[in-house]
Amino acid sequence: MVYSNLVIDGKYQVKTLGETADGTEIIGVSADLLVDVACFLQKDDDTSFDVLLSVYGTDKSEYFEVVYHLFSTKYNKNLLLKVALTKGSPEVESLSCVYPSANWHERETYDLLGIKFLNHPNLERILLPNDWKGHPLRKDYVNDDERLVWNER
């Protein structure tokens, strides 16, 4: 199924960004339409993306990108949704209201990259201590505390 011309409620259009090596289609969605598009993809009989497999973020230097990996058990299809966020204010609505499995994935992305998921039920650090300074997967992260260096043997 090709989603390049997917129109949600006659007014929201998404952008095809290509596909992965295994044929999984990738579509770009603006942050303000993410929840509407996700609800449509989950509930529409022609798409039925009923499972969110993962959420992760990437620091692309100029912007942040959040990727949502969806799966349709009805059609045995994968889909990647990508949302680009500005460096100055990396915020996007949480998908935990649509896909409960997004909860911990969004917390991990927040913890390591500092991307805020608005209206998340429990957006706090999940891996690092609460007093940790910064977000270690950001390209501009500086670790100036020698105590945080691990030497494995």
PDB file of C-alpha atoms in Angstrom:
ATOM      1  CA  MET A   1       0.000   0.000   0.000  1.00  0.00           C
ATOM      2  CA  VAL A   2       1.332   3.445  -0.882  1.00  0.00           C
ATOM      3  CA  TYR A   3       0.607   6.312   1.501  1.00  0.00           C
ATOM      4  CA  SER A   4       2.074   9.116  -0.629  1.00  0.00           C
ATOM      5  CA  ASN A   5      -1.326  10.634  -1.300  1.00  0.00           C
ATOM      6  CA  LEU A   6      -2.838   9.827   2.064  1.00  0.00           C
ATOM      7  CA  VAL A   7      -5.284  12.548   2.997  1.00  0.00           C
ATOM      8  CA  ILE A   8      -6.700  12.571   6.501  1.00  0.00           C
ATOM      9  CA  ASP A   9     -10.287  13.848   6.824  1.00  0.00           C
ATOM     10  CA  GLY A  10      -9.865  15.617   3.499  1.00  0.00           C
ATOM     11  CA  LYS A  11      -7.411  18.180   4.866  1.00  0.00           C
ATOM     12  CA  TYR A  12      -4.144  16.643   6.137  1.00  0.00           C
ATOM     13  CA  GLN A  13      -1.555  15.393   3.689  1.00  0.00           C
ATOM     14  CA  VAL A  14       1.635  13.499   4.477  1.00  0.00           C
ATOM     15  CA  LYS A  15       4.868  13.361   2.500  1.00  0.00           C
ATOM     16  CA  THR A  16       6.501  10.185   1.216  1.00  0.00           C
ATOM     17  CA  LEU A  17      10.195  10.064   2.139  1.00  0.00           C
ATOM     18  CA  GLY A  18      11.033   6.776   0.407  1.00  0.00           C
ATOM     19  CA  GLU A  19      11.388   3.297   1.787  1.00  0.00           C
ATOM     20  CA  THR A  20      13.851   1.141   3.678  1.00  0.00           C
ATOM     21  CA  ALA A  21      15.857  -1.704   2.133  1.00  0.00           C
ATOM     22  CA  ASP A  22      13.134  -4.179   3.137  1.00  0.00           C
ATOM     23  CA  GLY A  23      10.382  -2.109   1.502  1.00  0.00           C
ATOM     24  CA  THR A  24       8.980  -0.392   4.591  1.00  0.00           C
ATOM     25  CA  GLU A  25       7.493   2.908   3.496  1.00  0.00           C
ATOM     26  CA  ILE A  26       8.618   6.076   5.274  1.00  0.00           C
ATOM     27  CA  ILE A  27       6.315   9.081   5.512  1.00  0.00           C
ATOM     28  CA  GLY A  28       6.943  12.524   6.951  1.00  0.00           C
ATOM     29  CA  VAL A  29       4.354  14.131   9.197  1.00  0.00           C
ATOM     30  CA  SER A  30       4.365  17.621  10.669  1.00  0.00           C
ATOM     31  CA  ALA A  31       4.419  17.703  14.470  1.00  0.00           C
ATOM     32  CA  ASP A  32       1.037  19.423  14.708  1.00  0.00           C
ATOM     33  CA  LEU A  33      -0.669  16.639  12.715  1.00  0.00           C
ATOM     34  CA  LEU A  34       1.040  13.644  14.328  1.00  0.00           C
ATOM     35  CA  VAL A  35      -1.773  12.572  16.671  1.00  0.00           C
ATOM     36  CA  ASP A  36      -4.459  12.993  13.979  1.00  0.00           C
ATOM     37  CA  VAL A  37      -2.446  10.990  11.448  1.00  0.00           C
ATOM     38  CA  ALA A  38      -1.648   8.259  13.999  1.00  0.00           C
ATOM     39  CA  CYS A  39      -5.326   7.957  14.991  1.00  0.00           C
ATOM     40  CA  PHE A  40      -6.320   7.674  11.343  1.00  0.00           C
ATOM     41  CA  LEU A  41      -3.659   5.063  10.574  1.00  0.00           C
ATOM     42  CA  GLN A  42      -4.736   3.023  13.587  1.00  0.00           C
ATOM     43  CA  LYS A  43      -8.514   3.146  13.060  1.00  0.00           C
ATOM     44  CA  ASP A  44      -8.993   3.217   9.286  1.00  0.00           C
ATOM     45  CA  ASP A  45      -9.842  -0.211   7.817  1.00  0.00           C
ATOM     46  CA  ASP A  46      -7.542   0.378   4.839  1.00  0.00           C
ATOM     47  CA  THR A  47      -4.488   0.903   7.062  1.00  0.00           C
ATOM     48  CA  SER A  48      -5.145  -0.703  10.497  1.00  0.00           C
ATOM     49  CA  PHE A  49      -1.731   0.087  12.022  1.00  0.00           C
ATOM     50  CA  ASP A  50      -2.712  -1.311  15.399  1.00  0.00           C
ATOM     51  CA  VAL A  51       0.762  -1.768  16.938  1.00  0.00           C
ATOM     52  CA  LEU A  52       3.473   0.761  17.741  1.00  0.00           C
ATOM     53  CA  LEU A  53       6.729  -1.214  17.804  1.00  0.00           C
ATOM     54  CA  SER A  54       9.169   1.546  18.721  1.00  0.00           C
ATOM     55  CA  VAL A  55       9.818   5.254  19.053  1.00  0.00           C
ATOM     56  CA  TYR A  56      13.289   6.730  18.836  1.00  0.00           C
ATOM     57  CA  GLY A  57      14.938  10.058  18.244  1.00  0.00           C
ATOM     58  CA  THR A  58      17.987  11.168  16.317  1.00  0.00           C
ATOM     59  CA  ASP A  59      20.081  14.321  16.485  1.00  0.00           C
ATOM     60  CA  LYS A  60      20.554  15.319  12.834  1.00  0.00           C
ATOM     61  CA  SER A  61      22.765  18.330  13.739  1.00  0.00           C
ATOM     62  CA  GLU A  62      20.380  20.904  12.206  1.00  0.00           C
ATOM     63  CA  TYR A  63      17.222  19.386  13.719  1.00  0.00           C
ATOM     64  CA  PHE A  64      15.912  16.471  15.759  1.00  0.00           C
ATOM     65  CA  GLU A  65      13.955  13.646  14.189  1.00  0.00           C
ATOM     66  CA  VAL A  66      11.495  11.354  15.960  1.00  0.00           C
ATOM     67  CA  VAL A  67      10.681   8.050  14.244  1.00  0.00           C
ATOM     68  CA  TYR A  68       7.596   5.957  15.010  1.00  0.00           C
ATOM     69  CA  HIS A  69       7.615   2.340  13.793  1.00  0.00           C
ATOM     70  CA  LEU A  70       4.050   1.112  13.228  1.00  0.00           C
ATOM     71  CA  PHE A  71       2.829  -2.357  12.300  1.00  0.00           C
ATOM     72  CA  SER A  72      -0.489  -3.609  10.913  1.00  0.00           C
ATOM     73  CA  THR A  73      -1.330  -7.125  12.088  1.00  0.00           C
ATOM     74  CA  LYS A  74      -4.233  -7.184   9.628  1.00  0.00           C
ATOM     75  CA  TYR A  75      -2.059  -6.501   6.563  1.00  0.00           C
ATOM     76  CA  ASN A  76       1.352  -7.626   7.901  1.00  0.00           C
ATOM     77  CA  LYS A  77       2.828  -4.237   6.927  1.00  0.00           C
ATOM     78  CA  ASN A  78       5.329  -1.908   8.577  1.00  0.00           C
ATOM     79  CA  LEU A  79       5.346   1.875   8.331  1.00  0.00           C
ATOM     80  CA  LEU A  80       7.759   4.508   9.625  1.00  0.00           C
ATOM     81  CA  LEU A  81       6.439   7.953  10.563  1.00  0.00           C
ATOM     82  CA  LYS A  82       9.099  10.663  10.801  1.00  0.00           C
ATOM     83  CA  VAL A  83       8.655  14.024  12.494  1.00  0.00           C
ATOM     84  CA  ALA A  84      11.298  16.766  12.234  1.00  0.00           C
ATOM     85  CA  LEU A  85      11.636  19.085  15.253  1.00  0.00           C
ATOM     86  CA  THR A  86      13.571  22.312  15.655  1.00  0.00           C
ATOM     87  CA  LYS A  87      16.664  22.326  17.859  1.00  0.00           C
ATOM     88  CA  GLY A  88      15.424  25.327  19.831  1.00  0.00           C
ATOM     89  CA  SER A  89      12.173  23.754  20.971  1.00  0.00           C
ATOM     90  CA  PRO A  90      12.093  19.995  20.404  1.00  0.00           C
ATOM     91  CA  GLU A  91       8.494  19.234  21.392  1.00  0.00           C
ATOM     92  CA  VAL A  92       5.814  16.980  19.954  1.00  0.00           C
ATOM     93  CA  GLU A  93       2.523  15.594  21.267  1.00  0.00           C
ATOM     94  CA  SER A  94       2.781  12.230  22.975  1.00  0.00           C
ATOM     95  CA  LEU A  95       1.293   9.240  21.161  1.00  0.00           C
ATOM     96  CA  SER A  96       0.722   7.364  24.427  1.00  0.00           C
ATOM     97  CA  CYS A  97      -2.978   8.282  24.217  1.00  0.00           C
ATOM     98  CA  VAL A  98      -3.194   6.455  20.854  1.00  0.00           C
ATOM     99  CA  TYR A  99      -0.607   3.718  21.428  1.00  0.00           C
ATOM    100  CA  PRO A 100       0.020   2.964  25.143  1.00  0.00           C
ATOM    101  CA  SER A 101       3.289   1.243  24.164  1.00  0.00           C
ATOM    102  CA  ALA A 102       4.710   4.687  23.313  1.00  0.00           C
ATOM    103  CA  ASN A 103       4.994   5.521  27.019  1.00  0.00           C
ATOM    104  CA  TRP A 104       8.424   4.117  27.863  1.00  0.00           C
ATOM    105  CA  HIS A 105       9.858   4.725  24.373  1.00  0.00           C
ATOM    106  CA  GLU A 106       9.019   8.426  24.670  1.00  0.00           C
ATOM    107  CA  ARG A 107      10.522   8.568  28.160  1.00  0.00           C
ATOM    108  CA  GLU A 108      13.765   7.045  26.877  1.00  0.00           C
ATOM    109  CA  THR A 109      13.879   9.514  23.971  1.00  0.00           C
ATOM    110  CA  TYR A 110      13.283  12.380  26.405  1.00  0.00           C
ATOM    111  CA  ASP A 111      15.952  11.087  28.788  1.00  0.00           C
ATOM    112  CA  LEU A 112      18.695  10.662  26.190  1.00  0.00           C
ATOM    113  CA  LEU A 113      17.880  13.462  23.697  1.00  0.00           C
ATOM    114  CA  GLY A 114      15.739  15.935  25.632  1.00  0.00           C
ATOM    115  CA  ILE A 115      12.799  15.811  23.216  1.00  0.00           C
ATOM    116  CA  LYS A 116       9.648  16.730  25.151  1.00  0.00           C
ATOM    117  CA  PHE A 117       6.478  14.746  24.543  1.00  0.00           C
ATOM    118  CA  LEU A 118       3.600  17.037  25.442  1.00  0.00           C
ATOM    119  CA  ASN A 119       0.706  15.582  27.460  1.00  0.00           C
ATOM    120  CA  HIS A 120       2.730  12.480  28.305  1.00  0.00           C
ATOM    121  CA  PRO A 121       1.354  10.822  31.472  1.00  0.00           C
ATOM    122  CA  ASN A 122       4.771  10.514  33.191  1.00  0.00           C
ATOM    123  CA  LEU A 123       7.546  12.303  31.312  1.00  0.00           C
ATOM    124  CA  GLU A 124      10.575  11.854  33.538  1.00  0.00           C
ATOM    125  CA  ARG A 125      13.956  10.206  33.200  1.00  0.00           C
ATOM    126  CA  ILE A 126      13.855   6.435  32.807  1.00  0.00           C
ATOM    127  CA  LEU A 127      17.527   5.377  32.455  1.00  0.00           C
ATOM    128  CA  LEU A 128      19.655   8.124  33.993  1.00  0.00           C
ATOM    129  CA  PRO A 129      19.506   9.502  37.538  1.00  0.00           C
ATOM    130  CA  ASN A 130      17.121  12.424  38.060  1.00  0.00           C
ATOM    131  CA  ASP A 131      20.010  14.794  38.819  1.00  0.00           C
ATOM    132  CA  TRP A 132      21.856  13.989  35.557  1.00  0.00           C
ATOM    133  CA  LYS A 133      22.822  17.145  33.653  1.00  0.00           C
ATOM    134  CA  GLY A 134      21.992  17.256  29.955  1.00  0.00           C
ATOM    135  CA  HIS A 135      21.047  14.605  27.435  1.00  0.00           C
ATOM    136  CA  PRO A 136      23.959  12.361  26.375  1.00  0.00           C
ATOM    137  CA  LEU A 137      22.820  11.455  22.833  1.00  0.00           C
ATOM    138  CA  ARG A 138      22.802  15.087  21.705  1.00  0.00           C
ATOM    139  CA  LYS A 139      25.697  15.963  19.442  1.00  0.00           C
ATOM    140  CA  ASP A 140      26.407  19.072  21.522  1.00  0.00           C
ATOM    141  CA  TYR A 141      26.533  17.120  24.810  1.00  0.00           C
ATOM    142  CA  VAL A 142      29.692  17.737  26.816  1.00  0.00           C
ATOM    143  CA  ASN A 143      30.806  15.315  29.512  1.00  0.00           C
ATOM    144  CA  ASP A 144      33.184  17.330  31.670  1.00  0.00           C
ATOM    145  CA  ASP A 145      32.857  15.186  34.786  1.00  0.00           C
ATOM    146  CA  GLU A 146      35.702  12.661  34.971  1.00  0.00           C
ATOM    147  CA  ARG A 147      33.698  10.549  37.412  1.00  0.00           C
ATOM    148  CA  LEU A 148      31.309   9.630  34.585  1.00  0.00           C
ATOM    149  CA  VAL A 149      33.957   7.870  32.517  1.00  0.00           C
ATOM    150  CA  TRP A 150      33.793   4.085  32.707  1.00  0.00           C
ATOM    151  CA  ASN A 151      36.758   1.829  32.091  1.00  0.00           C
ATOM    152  CA  GLU A 152      35.707  -1.688  31.188  1.00  0.00           C
ATOM    153  CA  ARG A 153      38.173  -4.521  31.519  1.00  0.00           C
TER     154      ARG A 153
END
